[in-house]
Coordinates of C-alpha atoms and ligand atoms in Angstrom, one line a residue:
X16 CA 0.0 0.0 0.0
X17 CA 1.7 3.3 -1.1
X18 CA 0.2 5.1 1.8
X19 CA 2.4 3.1 4.1
X20 CA 5.5 4.0 2.2
X21 CA 7.6 6.1 4.5
X22 CA 8.8 8.4 1.7
X23 CA 5.2 9.0 0.6
X24 CA 4.2 9.7 4.2
X25 CA 7.1 12.2 4.5
X26 CA 6.0 13.9 1.3
X27 CA 2.4 14.2 2.6
X28 CA 3.9 15.4 6.0
X29 CA 5.8 18.1 4.3
X30 CA 2.7 19.3 2.3
X31 CA 0.8 19.5 5.6
X32 CA 3.7 21.4 7.2
X33 CA 3.7 23.9 4.3
X34 CA 0.0 24.3 4.6
X35 CA 0.3 24.9 8.3
X36 CA 3.1 27.4 7.8
X37 CA 1.1 29.2 5.2
X38 CA -1.9 29.3 7.3
X39 CA 0.1 30.5 10.3
X40 CA 1.7 33.2 8.1
X41 CA -1.7 34.3 6.7
X42 CA -3.2 34.5 10.3
X43 CA -0.2 36.5 11.5
X44 CA -0.4 39.0 8.6
X45 CA -4.1 39.3 9.1
X46 CA -3.5 40.1 12.8
X47 CA -0.9 42.7 11.9
X48 CA -3.3 44.3 9.4
X49 CA -6.1 44.4 12.0
X50 CA -3.7 45.9 14.5
X51 CA -2.6 48.6 12.1
X52 CA -6.2 49.3 11.1
X53 CA -7.2 49.5 14.8
X54 CA -4.3 51.9 15.6
X55 CA -5.4 54.1 12.7
X56 CA -9.1 54.1 13.8
X57 CA -8.3 54.5 17.5
X58 CA -5.9 57.4 17.0
X59 CA -8.4 59.1 14.8
X60 CA -11.2 58.5 17.4
X61 CA -9.0 60.0 20.2
X62 CA -7.7 62.8 18.1
X63 CA -11.2 64.3 17.3
X64 CA -12.3 65.0 20.9
X65 CA -8.7 66.0 21.9
X66 CA -8.6 68.6 19.1
X67 CA -12.0 70.0 20.2
X68 CA -11.0 69.9 23.9
X69 CA -7.8 71.8 23.1
X70 CA -9.7 74.5 21.2
X71 CA -12.1 75.0 24.1
X72 CA -9.3 75.2 26.6
X73 CA -7.4 77.8 24.5
X74 CA -10.6 80.0 24.2
X75 CA -11.2 79.6 28.0
X76 CA -7.6 80.6 28.6
X77 CA -8.1 83.8 26.5
X78 CA -11.4 84.6 28.1
X79 CA -10.0 84.2 31.6
X80 CA -7.4 86.8 30.8
X81 CA -10.2 89.4 30.3
X82 CA -13.1 90.2 32.6
X83 CA -14.7 87.1 34.0
X84 CA -18.1 86.7 32.2
X85 CA -19.8 83.4 33.1
X86 CA -22.2 83.6 30.2
X87 CA -19.3 83.6 27.7
X88 CA -17.3 80.9 29.5
X89 CA -20.2 78.5 30.0
X90 CA -20.5 77.1 26.4
X91 CA -16.8 76.3 26.2
X92 CA -16.8 74.6 29.6
X93 CA -19.8 72.5 28.4
X94 CA -18.0 71.7 25.2
X95 CA -14.8 70.7 27.1
X96 CA -17.0 68.5 29.4
X97 CA -18.6 66.8 26.4
X98 CA -15.3 65.9 24.8
X99 CA -13.9 64.6 28.1
X100 CA -17.1 62.4 28.2
X101 CA -16.3 61.1 24.7
X102 CA -12.7 60.3 25.7
X103 CA -13.9 58.5 28.8
X104 CA -16.3 56.4 26.8
X105 CA -13.5 55.3 24.4
X106 CA -11.2 54.4 27.3
X107 CA -14.0 52.6 29.1
X108 CA -14.7 50.5 26.0
X109 CA -11.0 49.6 25.6
X110 CA -10.8 48.6 29.3
X111 CA -13.9 46.5 28.9
X112 CA -12.3 44.6 26.0
X113 CA -9.2 44.0 28.1
X114 CA -11.4 42.8 30.9
X115 CA -13.3 40.4 28.6
X116 CA -10.2 39.1 27.0
X117 CA -8.6 38.3 30.3
X118 CA -11.8 36.8 31.8
X119 CA -11.9 39.6 34.4
X120 CA -15.3 41.1 33.8
X121 CA -17.1 40.8 37.1
X122 CA -20.9 40.7 37.2
X123 CA -22.7 42.1 40.2
X124 CA -26.2 40.5 39.9
X125 CA -29.4 41.4 41.7
X126 CA -33.1 40.9 41.2
X127 CA -34.7 44.0 39.7
X128 CA -37.7 45.1 37.6
X129 CA -36.5 45.4 34.0
X130 CA -39.1 47.9 32.9
X131 CA -37.8 50.5 35.4
X132 CA -34.3 50.0 34.1
X133 CA -35.4 50.5 30.5
X134 CA -37.0 53.8 31.4
X135 CA -33.7 55.0 33.0
X136 CA -31.8 54.2 29.8
X137 CA -34.3 56.0 27.6
X138 CA -34.2 59.1 29.9
X139 CA -30.4 59.0 29.8
X140 CA -30.3 58.8 25.9
X141 CA -33.0 61.5 25.7
X142 CA -30.6 64.0 27.3
X143 CA -28.2 63.6 24.3
X144 CA -30.7 63.6 21.4
X145 CA -33.3 66.1 20.4
X146 CA -33.6 64.6 16.9
X147 CA -35.2 61.3 17.8
X148 CA -38.2 60.2 19.7
X149 CA -38.0 56.9 21.5
X150 CA -41.3 55.1 21.7
X151 CA -41.9 52.2 24.0
X152 CA -44.5 49.9 22.3
X153 CA -44.7 47.2 24.9
X154 CA -43.2 47.0 28.3
X155 CA -44.3 44.0 30.3
X156 CA -43.4 44.2 34.0
X157 CA -40.7 41.4 34.2
X158 CA -38.1 40.7 36.8
X159 CA -34.6 39.6 36.0
X160 CA -31.5 38.5 38.0
X161 CA -28.7 40.4 36.3
X162 CA -26.0 43.0 36.6
X163 CA -28.2 46.1 36.1
X164 CA -25.3 48.5 35.2
X165 CA -24.0 46.1 32.6
X166 CA -27.4 45.4 31.1
X167 CA -28.1 49.2 31.0
X168 CA -24.8 49.6 29.1
X169 CA -26.1 47.1 26.5
X170 CA -29.4 48.9 26.2
X171 CA -27.7 52.3 25.9
X172 CA -25.4 50.9 23.2
X173 CA -28.4 49.5 21.2
X174 CA -30.4 52.8 21.6
X175 CA -27.5 55.1 20.7
X176 CA -26.6 53.0 17.7
X177 CA -30.3 53.2 16.6
X178 CA -30.1 57.0 16.7
X179 CA -26.7 57.3 15.2
X180 CA -27.4 55.1 12.2
X181 CA -30.8 56.6 11.4
X182 CA -29.8 60.2 10.9
X183 CA -32.7 61.0 8.5
X184 CA -35.4 59.5 10.7
X185 CA -36.8 60.6 14.0
X186 CA -38.4 57.5 15.4
X187 CA -36.9 54.6 17.4
X188 CA -39.1 51.9 19.0
X189 CA -38.5 49.7 21.9
X190 CA -40.2 46.4 22.9
X191 CA -39.9 44.3 26.1
X192 CA -41.8 41.1 26.1
X193 CA -41.8 37.6 27.5
X194 CA -40.5 34.8 25.3
X195 CA -40.8 31.5 27.1
X196 CA -38.6 31.5 30.1
X197 CA -36.8 34.6 28.8
X198 CA -37.3 38.3 28.5
X199 CA -36.8 39.8 25.0
X200 CA -35.7 43.4 24.6
X201 CA -35.5 44.9 21.2
X202 CA -34.8 48.3 19.6
X203 CA -36.0 49.1 16.1
X204 CA -34.7 52.0 13.9
X205 CA -35.7 53.0 10.4
X206 CA -32.2 54.0 9.3
X207 CA -29.5 52.9 7.0
X208 CA -29.7 49.2 7.8
X209 CA -27.0 46.6 7.4
X210 CA -26.2 44.6 4.2
X211 CA -27.1 40.9 4.4
X212 CA -23.5 39.7 3.9
X213 CA -22.2 41.8 6.8
X214 CA -24.7 40.8 9.3
X215 CA -22.9 37.6 10.5
X216 CA -19.9 39.7 11.6
X217 CA -21.7 42.6 13.3
X218 CA -21.0 41.4 16.9
X219 CA -17.3 40.8 16.1
X220 CA -14.6 42.8 17.8
X221 CA -13.6 46.0 15.8
X222 CA -16.1 45.2 13.0
X223 CA -17.7 48.3 11.4
X224 CA -19.9 48.2 8.3
X225 CA -20.0 51.9 7.4
X226 CA -16.5 53.2 8.1
X227 CA -15.5 53.9 4.5
X228 CA -18.8 54.9 2.9
X229 CA -20.2 57.0 5.7
X230 CA -18.9 59.5 8.2
X231 CA -19.8 57.7 11.4
X232 CA -17.4 57.7 14.3
X233 CA -16.8 54.6 16.5
X234 CA -14.3 51.9 17.2
X235 CA -16.6 48.9 16.5
X236 CA -16.5 47.7 20.1
X237 CA -19.9 48.4 21.5
X238 CA -21.7 45.5 20.0
X239 CA -18.9 43.1 20.8
X240 CA -18.9 44.2 24.4
X241 CA -22.7 44.0 24.4
X242 CA -22.8 40.4 23.1
X243 CA -20.2 39.3 25.7
X244 CA -22.2 40.9 28.5
X245 CA -25.4 39.2 27.4
X246 CA -23.6 35.9 26.8
X247 CA -22.2 36.0 30.4
X248 CA -25.8 36.3 31.6
X249 CA -26.9 33.2 29.7
X250 CA -28.8 35.3 27.1
X251 CA -28.6 35.7 23.3
X252 CA -28.2 38.7 21.0
X253 CA -29.3 39.1 17.4
X254 CA -30.5 41.4 14.7
X255 CA -32.9 41.6 11.8
X256 CA -31.9 44.2 9.3
X257 CA -32.5 45.4 5.7
X258 CA -30.2 47.8 4.0
X259 CA -31.9 51.2 3.5
X260 CA -34.9 50.2 5.6
X261 CA -33.6 49.8 9.2
X262 CA -32.6 47.4 11.9
X263 CA -33.9 45.6 14.9
X264 CA -31.3 44.6 17.5
X265 CA -32.5 42.3 20.3
X266 CA -31.2 40.4 23.3
X267 CA -32.8 37.8 25.6
X268 CA -32.2 37.3 29.3
X269 CA -33.4 34.5 31.5
X270 CA -36.3 35.6 33.8
X271 CA -36.2 35.0 37.5
X272 CA -38.5 32.2 38.6
X273 CA -40.9 34.8 40.1
X274 CA -41.4 36.4 36.7
X275 CA -41.9 33.0 35.0
X276 CA -45.0 32.5 37.2
X277 CA -46.5 35.9 36.3
Ligands
ADP29 P1 -19.5 51.6 16.6 O1 -18.7 52.3 17.7 O2 -18.7 51.6 15.3 O3 -20.9 52.1 16.4 P2 -20.6 49.1 17.4 O4 -19.9 47.8 17.9 O5 -21.7 49.7 18.3 O6 -19.5 50.1 17.1 O7 -21.3 48.8 16.0 C1 -20.5 48.1 15.0 C2 -21.0 48.5 13.6 O8 -22.3 48.0 13.3 C3 -21.1 50.0 13.4 O9 -19.9 50.5 13.0 C4 -22.1 50.1 12.3 O10 -21.5 49.9 11.0 C5 -23.0 48.8 12.5 N1 -24.3 49.2 13.3 C6 -24.5 49.0 14.6 N2 -25.8 49.4 14.9 C7 -26.4 49.7 13.7 C8 -27.7 50.2 13.4 N3 -28.7 50.3 14.3 N4 -27.9 50.4 12.1 C9 -27.0 50.3 11.1 N5 -25.7 49.8 11.4 C10 -25.4 49.6 12.7

């Protein structure tokens, strides 16, 4: 049997080695490319708020040399604060990724009424947008055992994406319902949507659909962090989207036994 010929086996072995080497090389160069892309995007994302912060600080410095007029100073202090907020968000996302990667993301779970928490998130988002109206279609009073802060982070991410990626529209809808032994939360927008062939990668780290064709800022980390948070709670994430029509992002969370009996 030629397959048992040691020379033939060696030949096959070397082909496999070459294949493995090629694969390893390809994987390494893909990683390097991703790293370079990430450094480019991250520096740009940091540079934008820093430039704005610097401009505000320079104006404030000039203003403070003259007579102190609170009305003139206030908008620049507000702008500086806003940019510091943006920088903090970026650094928080990067820290979350490191926590996830090293398995060090701690959950602090309690029982709480989910509907209250949804309203808190909507109120928070409403502070930052005057362009969109967030309408809650259905909000069943369900109780979950979860890390409230982390789950709110996911909801705020879904809601802010819905607003960000539907610039021409003014409506975003929210649904909270029971789905078997789970709760299902979903956010629907009527914005730019996501092409079918990109949908499978949407929860991947650093993945961004619209970076080249549109002018949206972001590092492509929010959805990755969100799916990890939901996964750690034993839930699932998903989306339904059509390009040019809009998207629905959803997640599920196991209900506490008490809610299951409702
Ligand atoms: P980013 O900071 O880039 O918004 P995310 O992880 O939150 O990062 O989202 C990843 C990518 O998914 C975005 O860059 C965008 O291309 C796409 N995306 C997310 N939410 C929506 C949405 N509601 N509508 C259209 N595209 C979206």
